[in-house]
Tab-separated table of C-alpha atoms and ligand atoms in Angstrom:
chain	number	residue	atom	x	y	z
A	66	MET	CA	-13.961	-51.957	46.862
A	67	ASN	CA	-10.749	-52.607	48.730
A	68	VAL	CA	-11.006	-56.321	49.209
A	69	GLY	CA	-8.654	-55.994	52.106
A	70	MET	CA	-5.926	-58.315	51.223
A	71	PRO	CA	-2.422	-57.200	51.194
A	72	ASN	CA	-0.006	-58.441	48.419
A	73	ARG	CA	1.831	-61.172	50.244
A	74	GLU	CA	4.798	-60.609	48.119
A	75	GLU	CA	5.345	-57.281	49.746
A	76	LEU	CA	5.499	-58.904	53.234
A	77	SER	CA	8.571	-60.341	54.923
A	78	GLU	CA	9.303	-63.915	55.639
A	79	VAL	CA	8.411	-63.427	59.271
A	80	THR	CA	5.037	-61.872	58.451
A	81	LYS	CA	2.198	-63.823	59.959
A	82	SER	CA	-1.529	-63.077	59.554
A	83	GLU	CA	-1.338	-60.623	62.577
A	84	PRO	CA	-3.041	-57.290	61.678
A	85	ALA	CA	-0.174	-55.168	62.830
A	86	THR	CA	2.098	-56.865	60.225
A	87	LEU	CA	-0.486	-57.765	57.548
A	88	PHE	CA	-1.629	-54.123	57.651
A	89	ASN	CA	1.800	-52.552	57.865
A	90	LYS	CA	2.851	-48.989	57.049
A	91	GLU	CA	3.261	-49.650	53.275
A	92	HIS	CA	-0.156	-51.303	53.037
A	93	ALA	CA	-1.966	-48.699	55.168
A	94	ALA	CA	-0.501	-45.818	52.895
A	95	SER	CA	-1.778	-47.459	49.696
A	96	TYR	CA	-4.951	-48.941	51.023
A	97	ASP	CA	-7.336	-46.392	49.812
A	98	GLU	CA	-5.779	-45.897	46.419
A	99	ARG	CA	-4.986	-49.481	45.679
A	100	PHE	CA	-8.634	-50.476	44.672
A	101	ALA	CA	-9.932	-47.027	43.744
A	102	ARG	CA	-11.659	-48.193	40.692
A	103	LEU	CA	-13.772	-50.430	42.647
A	104	ALA	CA	-14.915	-47.776	45.195
A	105	PRO	CA	-18.600	-47.765	43.890
A	106	LEU	CA	-18.885	-51.266	45.384
A	107	LYS	CA	-17.902	-50.060	48.905
A	108	ASP	CA	-20.038	-46.962	48.380
A	109	SER	CA	-23.156	-49.114	47.819
A	110	LEU	CA	-22.459	-50.985	51.052
A	111	HIS	CA	-21.873	-47.651	52.899
A	112	LEU	CA	-25.045	-46.327	51.500
A	113	LEU	CA	-27.062	-49.271	52.842
A	114	ILE	CA	-25.511	-48.879	56.286
A	115	ARG	CA	-26.620	-45.233	56.326
A	116	ILE	CA	-30.030	-46.176	55.552
A	117	LEU	CA	-30.076	-49.010	58.309
A	118	PHE	CA	-28.576	-46.546	60.781
A	119	SER	CA	-30.968	-43.890	60.030
A	120	GLU	CA	-33.201	-45.446	62.732
A	121	LEU	CA	-30.682	-44.706	65.420
A	122	PRO	CA	-30.983	-41.686	67.807
A	123	GLU	CA	-29.550	-38.393	66.765
A	124	ARG	CA	-26.634	-38.675	69.170
A	125	ALA	CA	-25.997	-42.346	68.611
A	126	ARG	CA	-22.758	-43.900	69.732
A	127	ILE	CA	-21.018	-46.111	67.147
A	128	LEU	CA	-18.307	-48.736	67.659
A	129	CYS	CA	-16.169	-49.325	64.378
A	130	VAL	CA	-14.250	-52.511	65.085
A	131	GLY	CA	-11.373	-52.883	62.613
A	132	ALA	CA	-11.949	-49.317	61.460
A	133	GLY	CA	-8.933	-49.531	59.071
A	134	THR	CA	-8.347	-46.312	57.454
A	135	GLY	CA	-11.855	-45.076	58.380
A	136	ALA	CA	-14.019	-45.914	55.238
A	137	GLU	CA	-17.224	-46.666	57.067
A	138	LEU	CA	-16.686	-44.340	59.926
A	139	ILE	CA	-16.251	-41.208	57.492
A	140	ALA	CA	-19.056	-42.280	55.432
A	141	LEU	CA	-21.376	-42.398	58.500
A	142	ALA	CA	-19.876	-39.382	60.238
A	143	GLN	CA	-20.611	-37.302	57.207
A	144	ALA	CA	-24.201	-38.454	56.979
A	145	PHE	CA	-24.934	-38.060	60.695
A	146	PRO	CA	-23.536	-35.017	62.288
A	147	GLY	CA	-24.774	-35.931	65.822
A	148	PHE	CA	-23.231	-39.608	65.937
A	149	GLU	CA	-20.065	-40.163	67.945
A	150	PHE	CA	-17.598	-42.795	67.046
A	151	THR	CA	-15.000	-45.154	68.610
A	152	ALA	CA	-12.629	-46.517	66.162
A	153	VAL	CA	-10.920	-49.785	67.326
A	154	GLU	CA	-7.889	-50.875	65.263
A	155	PRO	CA	-4.918	-53.035	66.017
A	156	SER	CA	-2.667	-51.716	63.212
A	157	LYS	CA	-1.146	-48.512	64.233
A	158	PRO	CA	-0.441	-47.365	60.626
A	159	MET	CA	-4.115	-47.941	59.672
A	160	LEU	CA	-5.342	-46.165	62.713
A	161	GLU	CA	-3.073	-43.132	61.944
A	162	VAL	CA	-4.447	-42.928	58.323
A	163	CYS	CA	-8.019	-43.104	59.861
A	164	ARG	CA	-7.094	-40.305	62.370
A	165	LYS	CA	-5.703	-38.094	59.630
A	166	ARG	CA	-8.610	-38.701	57.228
A	167	ALA	CA	-11.027	-37.936	60.011
A	168	ALA	CA	-9.379	-34.777	60.704
A	169	GLU	CA	-9.313	-33.675	56.987
A	170	MET	CA	-13.166	-34.534	56.789
A	171	GLY	CA	-13.813	-32.446	59.978
A	172	VAL	CA	-15.231	-35.182	61.930
A	173	ALA	CA	-12.218	-36.126	64.226
A	174	LEU	CA	-13.807	-34.207	67.121
A	175	ARG	CA	-16.590	-36.789	67.287
A	176	CYS	CA	-14.116	-39.747	67.346
A	177	THR	CA	-12.121	-41.622	69.741
A	178	PHE	CA	-9.324	-43.586	68.207
A	179	HIS	CA	-8.221	-46.723	70.074
A	180	HIS	CA	-5.129	-48.560	69.091
A	181	GLY	CA	-5.607	-52.202	70.010
A	182	TYR	CA	-8.198	-55.006	70.040
A	183	LEU	CA	-11.736	-54.599	71.417
A	184	HIS	CA	-10.879	-56.240	74.734
A	185	THR	CA	-8.319	-53.576	75.535
A	186	LEU	CA	-10.918	-50.682	75.054
A	187	ALA	CA	-11.899	-49.218	78.443
A	188	ALA	CA	-15.553	-49.971	79.542
A	189	SER	CA	-18.113	-47.264	78.537
A	190	GLU	CA	-21.710	-46.651	78.138
A	191	PRO	CA	-23.314	-49.302	75.802
A	192	PHE	CA	-23.064	-48.392	72.014
A	193	ASP	CA	-26.180	-48.117	69.874
A	194	ALA	CA	-24.557	-49.698	66.955
A	195	ALA	CA	-21.258	-51.407	65.710
A	196	THR	CA	-19.578	-52.020	62.369
A	197	SER	CA	-17.104	-54.743	61.393
A	198	VAL	CA	-16.338	-54.462	57.824
A	199	LEU	CA	-14.035	-56.997	56.211
A	200	VAL	CA	-12.623	-57.825	59.661
A	201	SER	CA	-13.914	-61.120	61.210
A	202	GLN	CA	-12.742	-63.074	58.118
A	203	PHE	CA	-9.167	-62.668	59.585
A	204	LEU	CA	-10.080	-64.658	62.595
A	205	VAL	CA	-9.404	-68.093	61.104
A	206	GLN	CA	-10.185	-70.085	64.147
A	207	ARG	CA	-14.017	-70.472	64.650
A	208	VAL	CA	-13.703	-70.144	68.377
A	209	ASP	CA	-11.922	-66.753	68.015
A	210	ARG	CA	-14.444	-65.506	65.460
A	211	VAL	CA	-17.382	-66.408	67.821
A	212	ALA	CA	-15.497	-64.638	70.753
A	213	PHE	CA	-14.920	-61.488	68.417
A	214	PHE	CA	-18.859	-61.208	67.905
A	215	ASP	CA	-19.691	-61.884	71.454
A	216	ALA	CA	-17.261	-59.068	72.516
A	217	ILE	CA	-18.992	-56.689	70.134
A	218	ALA	CA	-22.507	-57.859	71.523
A	219	GLN	CA	-21.273	-57.156	75.106
A	220	ARG	CA	-20.567	-53.568	74.119
A	221	LEU	CA	-23.880	-52.894	72.576
A	222	ARG	CA	-27.234	-51.902	74.332
A	223	PRO	CA	-29.875	-54.611	74.026
A	224	GLY	CA	-31.402	-54.417	70.592
A	225	GLY	CA	-28.207	-52.566	69.447
A	226	LEU	CA	-27.416	-53.131	65.697
A	227	LEU	CA	-24.281	-54.809	64.240
A	228	VAL	CA	-23.253	-54.621	60.651
A	229	SER	CA	-20.766	-57.014	59.560
A	230	ALA	CA	-19.400	-57.794	56.112
A	231	ASP	CA	-16.790	-60.437	55.133
A	232	LEU	CA	-15.623	-62.577	52.174
A	233	SER	CA	-18.104	-65.535	52.349
A	234	ALA	CA	-18.625	-68.495	49.956
A	235	ASP	CA	-18.642	-72.237	49.577
A	236	LEU	CA	-15.435	-71.928	47.431
A	237	ASP	CA	-15.612	-75.745	46.509
A	238	ALA	CA	-19.323	-75.453	45.202
A	239	GLU	CA	-20.025	-75.410	41.467
A	240	GLU	CA	-21.764	-72.000	41.724
A	241	SER	CA	-18.598	-70.449	43.175
A	242	ARG	CA	-16.574	-71.378	39.985
A	243	GLY	CA	-18.080	-68.491	37.797
A	244	LEU	CA	-17.652	-66.126	40.815
A	245	LYS	CA	-13.826	-66.928	41.037
A	246	ASP	CA	-13.381	-66.003	37.333
A	247	PHE	CA	-15.478	-62.845	37.976
A	248	TRP	CA	-13.375	-61.957	41.075
A	249	ARG	CA	-10.076	-62.440	39.030
A	250	ASN	CA	-11.567	-60.081	36.375
A	251	MET	CA	-12.459	-57.541	39.152
A	252	LEU	CA	-8.902	-57.645	40.338
A	253	LEU	CA	-7.522	-57.163	36.817
A	254	TYR	CA	-10.075	-54.330	36.363
A	255	SER	CA	-8.789	-52.693	39.412
A	256	GLY	CA	-5.163	-52.723	38.223
A	257	VAL	CA	-3.802	-55.848	39.975
A	258	ALA	CA	-1.136	-57.587	37.924
A	259	GLU	CA	-2.344	-60.560	35.828
A	260	GLU	CA	-0.158	-63.141	37.583
A	261	GLN	CA	-1.187	-61.917	41.032
A	262	ALA	CA	-4.854	-61.719	40.108
A	263	GLY	CA	-4.723	-65.330	38.919
A	264	ARG	CA	-3.473	-66.410	42.337
A	265	PHE	CA	-5.945	-64.643	44.693
A	266	LEU	CA	-7.182	-67.834	46.088
A	267	GLU	CA	-3.604	-68.628	47.234
A	268	GLY	CA	-3.433	-65.388	48.891
A	269	TRP	CA	-6.491	-66.229	51.061
A	270	LYS	CA	-5.233	-69.485	52.251
A	271	GLY	CA	-4.225	-69.159	55.908
A	272	ASP	CA	-4.936	-65.574	56.269
A	273	VAL	CA	-8.544	-65.481	55.901
A	274	ALA	CA	-11.422	-67.952	56.727
A	275	VAL	CA	-13.804	-67.845	53.688
A	276	LEU	CA	-16.737	-69.648	54.950
A	277	PRO	CA	-20.201	-70.286	53.481
A	278	PRO	CA	-22.701	-67.662	54.349
A	279	ALA	CA	-24.857	-70.094	56.549
A	280	GLU	CA	-21.776	-70.609	58.694
A	281	VAL	CA	-20.937	-66.983	59.136
A	282	GLU	CA	-24.484	-66.372	60.099
A	283	GLY	CA	-24.164	-69.175	62.687
A	284	ILE	CA	-20.912	-67.645	64.180
A	285	ILE	CA	-22.522	-64.207	64.391
A	286	ALA	CA	-25.638	-65.519	66.171
A	287	GLU	CA	-23.354	-67.617	68.574
A	288	GLY	CA	-21.976	-64.365	69.604
A	289	ALA	CA	-25.233	-63.195	71.239
A	290	PHE	CA	-26.968	-61.738	68.229
A	291	ALA	CA	-30.334	-62.714	66.959
A	292	LYS	CA	-30.534	-64.211	63.479
A	293	PRO	CA	-28.525	-62.096	61.121
A	294	THR	CA	-30.092	-60.663	58.073
A	295	LEU	CA	-28.161	-60.866	54.731
A	296	PHE	CA	-28.601	-57.403	53.145
A	297	TYR	CA	-25.643	-56.990	50.787
A	298	GLN	CA	-23.726	-59.035	48.404
A	299	SER	CA	-21.091	-58.159	45.817
A	300	LEU	CA	-19.486	-61.362	44.388
A	301	PHE	CA	-17.872	-62.974	47.523
A	302	ILE	CA	-18.394	-59.938	49.712
A	303	HIS	CA	-21.482	-60.464	51.991
A	304	GLY	CA	-22.952	-57.896	54.495
A	305	TRP	CA	-25.297	-58.805	57.522
A	306	TYR	CA	-27.051	-56.943	60.092
A	307	ALA	CA	-28.027	-58.350	63.454
A	308	ARG	CA	-29.425	-57.068	66.663
A	309	ARG	CA	-28.105	-57.897	70.143
A	310	ALA	CA	-30.297	-60.470	71.658
A	311	GLY	CA	-32.200	-59.601	74.889
B	626	LIG	C1	-9.718	-55.238	55.263
B	626	LIG	S1	-9.414	-54.041	56.605
B	626	LIG	C2	-10.956	-53.301	56.598
B	626	LIG	C3	-10.801	-51.924	57.120
B	626	LIG	C4	-12.142	-51.096	56.905
B	626	LIG	N1	-13.229	-51.757	57.828
B	626	LIG	C5	-12.710	-50.975	55.513
B	626	LIG	O1	-13.772	-51.453	55.243
B	626	LIG	O2	-11.991	-50.405	54.717
B	626	LIG	C6	-9.381	-55.105	58.050
B	626	LIG	C7	-9.001	-54.280	59.173
B	626	LIG	O3	-9.317	-54.964	60.336
B	626	LIG	C8	-8.304	-54.998	61.280
B	626	LIG	N2	-8.437	-56.142	62.067
B	626	LIG	C9	-7.861	-57.447	61.892
B	626	LIG	N3	-8.212	-58.244	62.836
B	626	LIG	C10	-8.774	-57.496	63.706
B	626	LIG	C11	-9.347	-57.770	65.075
B	626	LIG	N4	-9.406	-59.160	65.589
B	626	LIG	N5	-10.103	-56.700	65.698
B	626	LIG	C12	-10.080	-55.706	65.197
B	626	LIG	N6	-9.556	-55.323	64.040
B	626	LIG	C13	-8.870	-56.297	63.361
B	626	LIG	C14	-6.947	-54.935	60.439
B	626	LIG	O4	-5.914	-54.240	61.181
B	626	LIG	C15	-7.498	-53.983	59.309
B	626	LIG	O5	-7.328	-52.475	59.470
């Protein structure tokens, strides 16, 4: 699975954790290949999202926030030929790869591609469901993360489904120790250089907020969702679904 983190050594001095700079042209171009050996992990998450979304109407409208290069959008579009998608993505290079891949897969006509953040997306009919895969972790301030989920909730119909996946753990807890070694081995297996794999925790500092699962659940629920259900875990990656309250 693409664990989402660019190699900071490739980034310039002025780079901050802004998506437009973190997910720059070089990162976008190599995003899908970089962790290709871990693709089955992502595939299993997508499989579960497909099963979850099979309850949706035939012509469901899906909001993909932080669509990146289109991984979950394409997995869903291929499985559900009646669904329509709106991809929201602040990094232009990532969105351009998404647009190209959607065209290659023959699903682009059912997609709207929005370059920018969710609050800049024009008002529309409510969506039936939303995805946010490895996105909210980049909002390091809790208040911003709550607002992120609240903004998604406002775009959904009541009872609409959210799927959100993020890095999540109590990194200081004893039980995380084994997972840190496991994660490092996973990076080595995927082809990351030994030195870089050994420093992955440093790479997370400042750019991502890796919070314990209960805290992430609290943040999602504060954003106008009913209690989230944890349905997926692979090492530090956790996936939840939740319904818009009311
Ligand atoms: C790790 S990638 C995940 C992409 C895709 N969801 C996947 O699973 O392959 C995170 C994406 O979220 C985008 N992003 C970061 N912050 C965002 C925000 N506040 N709103 C929407 N997208 C954001 C980044 O530009 C990047 O493309």
